[in-house]
Coordinates of C-alpha atoms and ligand atoms in Angstrom, one line a residue:
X1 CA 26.5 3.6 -3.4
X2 CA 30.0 5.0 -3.8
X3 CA 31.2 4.9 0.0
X4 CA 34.4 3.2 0.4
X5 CA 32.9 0.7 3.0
X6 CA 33.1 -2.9 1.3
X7 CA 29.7 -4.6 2.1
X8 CA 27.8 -7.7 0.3
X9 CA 26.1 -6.2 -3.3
X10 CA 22.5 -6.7 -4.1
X11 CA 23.2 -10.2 -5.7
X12 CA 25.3 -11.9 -2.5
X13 CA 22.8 -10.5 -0.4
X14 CA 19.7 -12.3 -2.1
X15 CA 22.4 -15.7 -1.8
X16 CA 23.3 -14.8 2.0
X17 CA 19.5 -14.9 2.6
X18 CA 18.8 -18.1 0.9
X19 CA 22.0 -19.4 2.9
X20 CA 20.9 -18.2 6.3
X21 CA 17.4 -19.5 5.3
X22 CA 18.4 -23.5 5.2
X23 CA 20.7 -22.9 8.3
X24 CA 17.5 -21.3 10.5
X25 CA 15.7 -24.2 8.8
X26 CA 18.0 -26.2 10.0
X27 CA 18.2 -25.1 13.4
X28 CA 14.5 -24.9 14.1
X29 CA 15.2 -21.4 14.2
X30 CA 14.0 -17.6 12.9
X31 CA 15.0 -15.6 10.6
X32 CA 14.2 -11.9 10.7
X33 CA 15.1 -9.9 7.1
X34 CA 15.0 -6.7 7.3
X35 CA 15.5 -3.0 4.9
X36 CA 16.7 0.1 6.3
X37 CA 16.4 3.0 4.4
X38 CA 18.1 7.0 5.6
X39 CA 14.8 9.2 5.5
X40 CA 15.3 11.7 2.5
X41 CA 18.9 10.9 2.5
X42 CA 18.5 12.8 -1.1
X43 CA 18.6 16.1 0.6
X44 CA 21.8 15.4 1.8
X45 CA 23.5 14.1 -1.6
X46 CA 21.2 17.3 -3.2
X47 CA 22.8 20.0 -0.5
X48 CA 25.8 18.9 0.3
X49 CA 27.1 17.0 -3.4
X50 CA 28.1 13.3 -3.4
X51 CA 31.5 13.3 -2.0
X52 CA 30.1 14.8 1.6
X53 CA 27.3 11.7 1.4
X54 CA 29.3 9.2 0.9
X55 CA 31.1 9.6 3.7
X56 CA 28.4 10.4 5.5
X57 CA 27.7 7.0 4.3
X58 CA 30.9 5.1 5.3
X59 CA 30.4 7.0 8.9
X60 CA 26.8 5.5 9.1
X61 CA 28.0 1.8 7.8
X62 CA 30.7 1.6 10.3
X63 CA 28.0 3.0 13.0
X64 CA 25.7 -0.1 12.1
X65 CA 28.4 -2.5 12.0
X66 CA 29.3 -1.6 15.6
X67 CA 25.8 -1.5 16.9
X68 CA 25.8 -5.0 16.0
X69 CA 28.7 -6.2 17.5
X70 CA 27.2 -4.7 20.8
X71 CA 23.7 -6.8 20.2
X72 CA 23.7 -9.4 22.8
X73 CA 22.0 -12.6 22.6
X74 CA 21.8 -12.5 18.7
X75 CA 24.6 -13.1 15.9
X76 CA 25.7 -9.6 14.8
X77 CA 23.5 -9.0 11.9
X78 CA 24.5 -8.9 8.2
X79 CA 24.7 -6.1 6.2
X80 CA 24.2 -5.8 2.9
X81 CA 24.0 -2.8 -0.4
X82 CA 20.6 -2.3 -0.9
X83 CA 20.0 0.7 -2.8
X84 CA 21.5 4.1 -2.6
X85 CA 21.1 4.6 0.7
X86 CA 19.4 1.5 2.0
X87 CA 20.6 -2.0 3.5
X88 CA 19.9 -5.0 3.9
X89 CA 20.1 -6.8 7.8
X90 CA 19.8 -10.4 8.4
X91 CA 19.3 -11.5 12.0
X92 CA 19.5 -15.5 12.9
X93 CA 17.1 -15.4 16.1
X94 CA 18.4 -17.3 19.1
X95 CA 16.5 -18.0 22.2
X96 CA 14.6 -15.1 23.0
X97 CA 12.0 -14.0 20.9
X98 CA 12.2 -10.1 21.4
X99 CA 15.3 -10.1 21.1
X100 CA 15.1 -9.4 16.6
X101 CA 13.1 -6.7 17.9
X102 CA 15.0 -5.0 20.6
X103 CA 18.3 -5.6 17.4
X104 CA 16.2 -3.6 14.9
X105 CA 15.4 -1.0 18.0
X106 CA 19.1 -0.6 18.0
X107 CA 19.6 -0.2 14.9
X108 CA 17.5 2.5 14.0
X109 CA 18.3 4.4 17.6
X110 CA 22.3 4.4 16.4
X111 CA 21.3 6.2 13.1
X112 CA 19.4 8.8 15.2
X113 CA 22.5 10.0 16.8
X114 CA 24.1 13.0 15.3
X115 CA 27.2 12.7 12.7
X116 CA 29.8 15.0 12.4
X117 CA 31.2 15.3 8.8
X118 CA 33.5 18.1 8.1
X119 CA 32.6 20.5 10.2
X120 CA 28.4 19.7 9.9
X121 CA 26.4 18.2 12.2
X122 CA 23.8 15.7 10.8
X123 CA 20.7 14.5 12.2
X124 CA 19.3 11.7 10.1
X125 CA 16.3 9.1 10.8
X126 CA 15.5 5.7 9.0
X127 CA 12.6 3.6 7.9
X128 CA 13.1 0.0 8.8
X129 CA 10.9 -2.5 7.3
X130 CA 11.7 -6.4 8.7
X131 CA 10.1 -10.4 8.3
X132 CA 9.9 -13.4 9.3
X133 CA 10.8 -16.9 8.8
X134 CA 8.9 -19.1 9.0
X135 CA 6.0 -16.9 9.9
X136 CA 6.2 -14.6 6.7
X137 CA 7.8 -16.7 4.3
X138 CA 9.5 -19.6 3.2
X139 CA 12.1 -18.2 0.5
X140 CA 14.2 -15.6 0.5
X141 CA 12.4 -14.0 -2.6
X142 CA 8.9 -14.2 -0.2
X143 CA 11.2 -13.2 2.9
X144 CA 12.9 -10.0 0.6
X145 CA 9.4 -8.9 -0.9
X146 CA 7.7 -9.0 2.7
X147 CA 10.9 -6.8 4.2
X148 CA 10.3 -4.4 0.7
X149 CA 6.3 -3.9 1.3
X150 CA 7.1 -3.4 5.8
X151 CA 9.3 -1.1 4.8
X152 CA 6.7 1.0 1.9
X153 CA 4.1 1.0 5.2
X154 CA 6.9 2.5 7.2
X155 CA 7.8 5.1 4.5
X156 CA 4.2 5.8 3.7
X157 CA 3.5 6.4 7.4
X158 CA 6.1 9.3 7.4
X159 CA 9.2 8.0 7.6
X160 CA 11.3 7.4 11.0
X161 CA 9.4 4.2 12.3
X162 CA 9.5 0.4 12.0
X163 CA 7.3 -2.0 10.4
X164 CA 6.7 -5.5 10.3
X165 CA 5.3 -7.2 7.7
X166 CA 1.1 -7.6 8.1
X167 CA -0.3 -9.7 5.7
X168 CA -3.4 -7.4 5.1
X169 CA -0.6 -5.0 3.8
X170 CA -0.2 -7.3 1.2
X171 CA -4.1 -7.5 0.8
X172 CA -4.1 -3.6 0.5
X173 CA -1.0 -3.1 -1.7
X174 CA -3.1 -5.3 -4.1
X175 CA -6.2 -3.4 -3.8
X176 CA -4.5 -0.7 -4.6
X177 CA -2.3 -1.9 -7.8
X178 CA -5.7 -3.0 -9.3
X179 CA -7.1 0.5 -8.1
X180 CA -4.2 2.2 -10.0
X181 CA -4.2 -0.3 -12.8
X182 CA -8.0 0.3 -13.4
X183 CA -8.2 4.0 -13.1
X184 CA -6.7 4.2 -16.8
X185 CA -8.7 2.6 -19.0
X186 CA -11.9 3.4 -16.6
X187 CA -12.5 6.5 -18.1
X188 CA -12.7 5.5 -21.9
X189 CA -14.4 2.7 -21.1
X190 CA -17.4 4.8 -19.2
X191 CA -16.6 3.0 -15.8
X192 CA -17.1 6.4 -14.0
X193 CA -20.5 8.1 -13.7
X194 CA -21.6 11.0 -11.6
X195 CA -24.3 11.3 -9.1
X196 CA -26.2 14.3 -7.6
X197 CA -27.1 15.2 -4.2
X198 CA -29.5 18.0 -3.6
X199 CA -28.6 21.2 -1.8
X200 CA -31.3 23.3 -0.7
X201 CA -31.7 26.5 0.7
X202 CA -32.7 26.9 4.5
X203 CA -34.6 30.4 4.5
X204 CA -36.8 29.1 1.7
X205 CA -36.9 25.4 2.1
X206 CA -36.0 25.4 -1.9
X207 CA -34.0 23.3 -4.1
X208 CA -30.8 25.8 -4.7
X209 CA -28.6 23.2 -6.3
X210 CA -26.5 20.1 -6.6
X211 CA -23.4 18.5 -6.0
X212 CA -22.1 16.3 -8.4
X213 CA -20.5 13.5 -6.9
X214 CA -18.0 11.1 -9.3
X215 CA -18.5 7.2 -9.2
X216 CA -16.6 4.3 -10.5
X217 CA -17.7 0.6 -10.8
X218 CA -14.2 -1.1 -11.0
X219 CA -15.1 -4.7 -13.4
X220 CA -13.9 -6.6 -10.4
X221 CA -13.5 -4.4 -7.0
X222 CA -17.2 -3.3 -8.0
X223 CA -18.1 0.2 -6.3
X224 CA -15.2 1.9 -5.3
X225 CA -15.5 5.3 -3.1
X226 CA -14.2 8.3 -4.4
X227 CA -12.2 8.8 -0.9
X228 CA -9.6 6.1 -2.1
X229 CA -9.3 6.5 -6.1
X230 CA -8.9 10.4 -5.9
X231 CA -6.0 10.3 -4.2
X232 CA -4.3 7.4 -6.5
X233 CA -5.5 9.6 -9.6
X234 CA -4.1 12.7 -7.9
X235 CA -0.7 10.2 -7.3
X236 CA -0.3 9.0 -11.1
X237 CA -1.4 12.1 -12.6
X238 CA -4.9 11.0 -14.2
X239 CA -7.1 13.5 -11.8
X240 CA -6.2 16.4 -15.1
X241 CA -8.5 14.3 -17.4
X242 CA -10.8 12.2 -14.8
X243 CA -11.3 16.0 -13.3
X244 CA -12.1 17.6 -16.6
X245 CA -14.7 14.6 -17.4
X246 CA -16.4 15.7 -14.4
X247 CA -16.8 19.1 -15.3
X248 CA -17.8 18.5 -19.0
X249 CA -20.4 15.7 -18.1
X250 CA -21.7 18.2 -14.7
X251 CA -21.9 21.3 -16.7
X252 CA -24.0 19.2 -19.5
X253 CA -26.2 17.7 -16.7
X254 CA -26.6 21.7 -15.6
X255 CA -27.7 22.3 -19.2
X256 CA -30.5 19.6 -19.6
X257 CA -31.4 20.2 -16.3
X258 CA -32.1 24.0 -17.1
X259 CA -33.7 23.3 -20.1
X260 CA -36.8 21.7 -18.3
X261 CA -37.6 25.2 -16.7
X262 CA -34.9 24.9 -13.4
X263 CA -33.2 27.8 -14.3
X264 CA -31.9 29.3 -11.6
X265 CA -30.4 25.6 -10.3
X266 CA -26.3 25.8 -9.8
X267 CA -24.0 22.8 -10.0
X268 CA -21.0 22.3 -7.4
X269 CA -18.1 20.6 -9.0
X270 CA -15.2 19.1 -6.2
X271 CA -11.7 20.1 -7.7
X272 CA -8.8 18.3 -7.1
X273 CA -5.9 20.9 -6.0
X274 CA -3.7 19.6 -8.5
X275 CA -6.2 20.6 -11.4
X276 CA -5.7 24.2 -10.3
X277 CA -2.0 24.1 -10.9
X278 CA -2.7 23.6 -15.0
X279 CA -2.1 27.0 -16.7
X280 CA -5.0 26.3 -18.6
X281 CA -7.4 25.5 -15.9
X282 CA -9.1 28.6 -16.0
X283 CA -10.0 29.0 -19.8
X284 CA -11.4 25.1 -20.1
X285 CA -13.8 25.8 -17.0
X286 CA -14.7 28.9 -19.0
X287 CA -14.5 27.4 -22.4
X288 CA -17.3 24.2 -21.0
X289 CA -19.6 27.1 -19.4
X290 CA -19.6 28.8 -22.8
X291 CA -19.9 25.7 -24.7
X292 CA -22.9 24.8 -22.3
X293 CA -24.9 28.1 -22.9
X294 CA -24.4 28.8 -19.1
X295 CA -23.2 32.0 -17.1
X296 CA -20.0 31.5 -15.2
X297 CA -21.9 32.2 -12.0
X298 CA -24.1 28.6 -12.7
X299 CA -21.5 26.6 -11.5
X300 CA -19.4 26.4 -7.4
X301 CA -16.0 24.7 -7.6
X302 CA -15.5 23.2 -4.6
X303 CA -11.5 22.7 -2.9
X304 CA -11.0 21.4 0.5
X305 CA -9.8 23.9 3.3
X306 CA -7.2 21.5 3.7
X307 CA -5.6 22.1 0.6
X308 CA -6.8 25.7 0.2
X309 CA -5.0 27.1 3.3
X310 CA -1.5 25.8 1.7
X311 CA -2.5 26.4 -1.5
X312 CA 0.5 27.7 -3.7
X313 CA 0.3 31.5 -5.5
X314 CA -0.7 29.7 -8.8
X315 CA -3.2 28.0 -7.9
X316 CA -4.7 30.4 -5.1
X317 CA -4.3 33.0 -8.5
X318 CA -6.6 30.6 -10.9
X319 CA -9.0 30.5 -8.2
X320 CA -8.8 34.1 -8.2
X321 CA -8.9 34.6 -12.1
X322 CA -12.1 31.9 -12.3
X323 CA -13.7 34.3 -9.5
X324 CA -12.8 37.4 -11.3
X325 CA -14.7 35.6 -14.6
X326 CA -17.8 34.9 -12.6
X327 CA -17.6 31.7 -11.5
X328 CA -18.0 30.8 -7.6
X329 CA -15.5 29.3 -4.9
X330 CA -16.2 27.3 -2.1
X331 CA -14.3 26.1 1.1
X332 CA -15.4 22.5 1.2
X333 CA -14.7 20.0 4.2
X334 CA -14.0 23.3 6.5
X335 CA -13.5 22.1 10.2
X336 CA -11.0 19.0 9.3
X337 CA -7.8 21.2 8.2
X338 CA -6.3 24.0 10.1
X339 CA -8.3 26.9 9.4
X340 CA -7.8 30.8 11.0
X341 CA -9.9 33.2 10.1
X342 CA -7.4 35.8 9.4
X343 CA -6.7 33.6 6.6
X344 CA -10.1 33.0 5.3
X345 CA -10.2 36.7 4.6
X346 CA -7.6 36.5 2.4
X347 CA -9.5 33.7 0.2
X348 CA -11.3 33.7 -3.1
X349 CA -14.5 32.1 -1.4
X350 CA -17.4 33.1 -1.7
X351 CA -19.4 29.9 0.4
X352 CA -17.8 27.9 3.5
X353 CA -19.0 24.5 3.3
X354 CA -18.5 22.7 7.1
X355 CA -17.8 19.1 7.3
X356 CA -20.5 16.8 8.6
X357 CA -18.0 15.6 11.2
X358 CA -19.4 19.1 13.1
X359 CA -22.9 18.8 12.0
X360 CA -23.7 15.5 13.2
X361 CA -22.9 16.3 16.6
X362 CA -24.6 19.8 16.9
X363 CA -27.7 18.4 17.9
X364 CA -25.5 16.9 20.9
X365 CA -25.0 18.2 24.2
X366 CA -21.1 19.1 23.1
X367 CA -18.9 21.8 21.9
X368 CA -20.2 21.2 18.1
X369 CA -23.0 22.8 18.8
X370 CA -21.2 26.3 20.3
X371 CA -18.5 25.8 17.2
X372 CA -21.1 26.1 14.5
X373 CA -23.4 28.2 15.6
X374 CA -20.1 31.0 16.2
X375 CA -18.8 29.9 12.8
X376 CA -22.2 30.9 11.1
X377 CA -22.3 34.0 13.0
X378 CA -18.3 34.9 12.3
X379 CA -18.2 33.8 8.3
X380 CA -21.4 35.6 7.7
X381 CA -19.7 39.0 8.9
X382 CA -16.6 38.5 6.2
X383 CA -19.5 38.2 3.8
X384 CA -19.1 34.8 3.0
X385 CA -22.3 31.7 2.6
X386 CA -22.9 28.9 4.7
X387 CA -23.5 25.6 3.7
X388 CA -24.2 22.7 6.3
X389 CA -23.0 19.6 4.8
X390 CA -24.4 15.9 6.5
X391 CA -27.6 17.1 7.7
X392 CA -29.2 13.3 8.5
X393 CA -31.8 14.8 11.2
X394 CA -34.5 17.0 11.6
X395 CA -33.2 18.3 14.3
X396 CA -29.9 19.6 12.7
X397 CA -31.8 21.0 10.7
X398 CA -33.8 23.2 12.9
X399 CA -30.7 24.5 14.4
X400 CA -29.1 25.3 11.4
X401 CA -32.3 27.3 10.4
X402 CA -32.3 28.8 13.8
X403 CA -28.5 30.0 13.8
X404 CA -29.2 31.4 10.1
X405 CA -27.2 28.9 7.9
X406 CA -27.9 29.5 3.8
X407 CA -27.6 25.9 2.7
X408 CA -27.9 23.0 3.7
X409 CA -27.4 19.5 2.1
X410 CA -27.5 15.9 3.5
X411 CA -29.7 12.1 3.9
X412 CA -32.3 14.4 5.8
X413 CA -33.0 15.9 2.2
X414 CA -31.7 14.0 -0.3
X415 CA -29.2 11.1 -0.9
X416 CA -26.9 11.5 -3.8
X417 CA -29.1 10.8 -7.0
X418 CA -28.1 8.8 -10.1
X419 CA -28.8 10.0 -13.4
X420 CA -31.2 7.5 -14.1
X421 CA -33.5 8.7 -11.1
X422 CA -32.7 12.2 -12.2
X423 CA -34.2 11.6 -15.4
X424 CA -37.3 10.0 -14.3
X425 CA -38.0 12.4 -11.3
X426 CA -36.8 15.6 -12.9
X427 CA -37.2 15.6 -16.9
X428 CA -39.8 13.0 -17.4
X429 CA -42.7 15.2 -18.1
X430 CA -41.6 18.5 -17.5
X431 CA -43.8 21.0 -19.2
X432 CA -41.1 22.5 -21.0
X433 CA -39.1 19.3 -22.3
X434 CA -42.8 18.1 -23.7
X435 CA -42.7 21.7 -25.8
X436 CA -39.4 20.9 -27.1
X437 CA -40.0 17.5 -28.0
X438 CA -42.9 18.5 -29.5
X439 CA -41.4 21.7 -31.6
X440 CA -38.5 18.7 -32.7
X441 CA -41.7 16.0 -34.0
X442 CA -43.2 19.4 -35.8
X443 CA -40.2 20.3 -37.4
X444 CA -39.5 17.1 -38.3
X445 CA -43.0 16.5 -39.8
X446 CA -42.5 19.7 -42.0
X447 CA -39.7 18.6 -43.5
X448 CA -41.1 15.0 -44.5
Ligands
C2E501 P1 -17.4 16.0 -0.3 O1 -17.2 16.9 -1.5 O2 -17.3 16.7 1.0 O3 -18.8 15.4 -0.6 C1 -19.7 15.1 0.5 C2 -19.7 13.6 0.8 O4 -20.5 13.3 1.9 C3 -20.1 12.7 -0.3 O5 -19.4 11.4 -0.2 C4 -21.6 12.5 0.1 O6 -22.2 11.3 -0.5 C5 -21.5 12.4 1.6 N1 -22.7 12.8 2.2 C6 -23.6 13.7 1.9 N2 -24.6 13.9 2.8 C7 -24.3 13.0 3.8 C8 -25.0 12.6 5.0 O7 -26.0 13.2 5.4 N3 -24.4 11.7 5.8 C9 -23.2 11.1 5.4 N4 -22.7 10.2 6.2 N5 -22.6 11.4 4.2 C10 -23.1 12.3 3.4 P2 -18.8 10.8 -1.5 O8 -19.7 10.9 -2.6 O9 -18.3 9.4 -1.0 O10 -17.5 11.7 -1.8 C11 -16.5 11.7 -0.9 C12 -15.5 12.8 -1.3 O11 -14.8 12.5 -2.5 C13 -16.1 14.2 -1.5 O12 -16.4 14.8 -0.3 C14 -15.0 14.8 -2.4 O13 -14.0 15.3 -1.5 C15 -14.5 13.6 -3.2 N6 -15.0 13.7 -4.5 C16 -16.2 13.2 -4.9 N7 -16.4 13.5 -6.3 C17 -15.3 14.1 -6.7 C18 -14.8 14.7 -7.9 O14 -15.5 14.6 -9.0 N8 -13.6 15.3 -8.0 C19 -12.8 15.3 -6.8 N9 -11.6 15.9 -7.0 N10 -13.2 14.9 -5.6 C20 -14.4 14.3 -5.6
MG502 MG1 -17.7 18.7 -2.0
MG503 MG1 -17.3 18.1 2.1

């Protein structure tokens, strides 16, 4: 930090905690550690150069430091270097026990109020994570690590709040390390493997296609949902090669599957946004249909409308290329972002795919059941297909049939499939795999 304020470094602070530690042990007393950290003080030092932030800086040290001599009923609090724009606070609890609490409240109210620095008005906010001893901890290592992982649950809930340390944070910080840990060698060692749920076509009552749905048995965490390591992969950058995995192993799946006769079957593949921002996005889907035998049109990438309606012009123009080449676009998960219509006109799609947070109620006496049936009606007149997604009973179903829906897809007709079922169910025997095998054992006969 290069403010001019003198406080304790890193190093005196770990000392000071260890120091305050035996003295609360001592006492009988608590000890509450705790990290505050300037929300996305970076924009500041990035905007306004480093001589404006640190005194920004000095202003907000001298701020704290007051606030704490205001504090009644506790010690003023210590306060220590940190990190660039983060401090360490140690607070020796006296009597009351709310009254850590109501310091920390203090704290991060007196950052909250506006600074003046040459000439501009600031509004800055602060993530506080904070501890206890004895409740949390016993050392100031534990105490320091438990203030560090309150304050990542404060940051990763958006900033501007306070946290205390939960132990099932811990639990979940874990989960997660392993998650992110694992996700790397998973895919050369064939952890991941895809599975298939049915999507069939209402007017008709036949099969029209299939989604391919990724799955990983982690060694130890054993089945892990795609809903939590998608968004870790997306985080550390392995969705690029996890995502193209999926496509190669989907489109040869498509393949074998069109070999036993199903030719007219198409695959949906879920795409991770990032995935669209590769330049070369576009020619490897293209390069795996060609390499597959298969028309562009044989396969439905699937993005969420979350993502979709903040899409960036790159990727919005790969989606736009990949449609131009053939291939087909769908809006998957609509209903859970913020959609408008005006903009669903301006999107690649082709198919609208609405979440099953909408379908399971439409059989309900509730608004659901209006929402649908208009969204049917509305996204059929910009020319675009419907697909019902979570379709668990036959009643659903009717509905949807009723109100004109194209697809549907759900537990009502099919669960997600895994390739060994697929095999037995969908190849074993087929007419036309019997040919081939048979046209292989002649030619191999012939050349004995
Ligand atoms: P999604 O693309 O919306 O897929 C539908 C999810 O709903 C799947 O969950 C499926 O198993 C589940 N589902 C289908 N029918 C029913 C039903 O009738 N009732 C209920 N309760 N659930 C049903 P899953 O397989 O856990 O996948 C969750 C999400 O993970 C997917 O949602 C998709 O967003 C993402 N995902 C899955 N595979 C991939 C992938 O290969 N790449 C990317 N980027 N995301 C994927
Ligand atoms: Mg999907
Ligand atoms: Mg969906």
């Amino acid at each position: 930090m290069g403010s001019s304020t003198q406080l304790l470094t890193r190093k005196e602070a770990y000392a000071l905690v260890e120091l305050s530690l035996q003295q609360a042990r001592a006492a009988g007393k608590r000890l509450l550690v705790a990290i505050v950290e300037f929300d996305r003080f970076y924009r500041v030092m990035d905007t306004k150069g480093t001589e404006f932030s640190d005194a920004v800086m000095d202003n907000m040290i001298n701020r704290l430091e007051e606030t704490g001599k205001l504090l009644s009923g506790v010690k003023p609090p210590v306060l220590c270097n940190w990190g660039s724009h983060s401090f360490l606070c140690i607070l020796q609890e006296s009597e009351a026990a709310d009254l850590c609490w109501n310091a920390v409240d203090a704290i991060k109210y007196s950052v909250e109020c506006p600074v003046s620095e040459g000439g501009t008005e600031l509004y800055l906010t602060s993530s506080i994570g904070a501890c206890y001893y004895p409740q949390d901890g016993f050392t100031g290592d534990t105490l320091i690590c438990r203030a560090e992982s309150a304050l990542q649950m404060s940051k990763d809930g958006g900033g501007n709040r306070i946290s205390f340390y939960r132990s099932e944070d811990t639990d979940r910080m874990y989960r997660r390390l392993s998650i992110e840990t694992g996700l790397r060698p998973a895919l050369y060692q064939r952890q991941f493997h895809l599975s298939y749920q049915p999507i069939y076509k209402l007017s008709d009552g036949r099969l029209k296609g299939l989604e391919a749905l990724l799955r990983w048995n982690h060694p130890q965490l054993g089945a892990i949902s795609p809903n939590e390591f998608i968004p870790i992969a997306e985080h550390n950058g392995l969705i690029a090669p996890i995502g193209e995995w999926v496509l190669r192993e989907s489109c040869k799946m498509l393949a074998k599957i069109r070999k036993c006769g199903l030719r007219d079957l198409r695959m949906s593949i879920n795409i991770s946004p990032l995935q669209l921002h590769d330049p070369a996005f576009t020619s490897t889907v293209l390069g795996v249909l060609e390499e597959n035998g298969m028309e562009p049109g044989s396969v439905e990438l699937e993005i969420t409308e979350h993502y979709l309606f903040n899409a960036s012009g790159t990727a919005v123009a790969s989606l736009s290329r990949l449609r131009a080449a053939g291939v087909r676009i769908a809006l998957d998960d609509f209903g859970t972002g913020y959609s408008s219509f005006s903009n669903l006109k301006q999107l690649p799609i082709h198919c609208l795919k609405i979440d099953k947070s909408f379908i399971e109620k439409i059989d309900l006496d509730g608004p659901e059941r209006h929402i649908v049936e208009s969204i049917i009606g509305l996204v059929h007149k910009l020319g675009i297909e419907v697909v019902a997604e979570g379709v668990e009973y036959e009643g659903q179903y009717r509905l949807l049939k009723d109100w004109g829906c194209d697809y549907v897809q759900g537990y009502l007709l099919g669960k997600p499939m895994e390739p060994t079922v697929m095999d037995t169910t969908m190849f074993r025997g087929s007419p036309q795999e019997d040919r081939e095998e048979e046209e292989v054992r002649l030619q191999d006969e012939a050349h004995r």
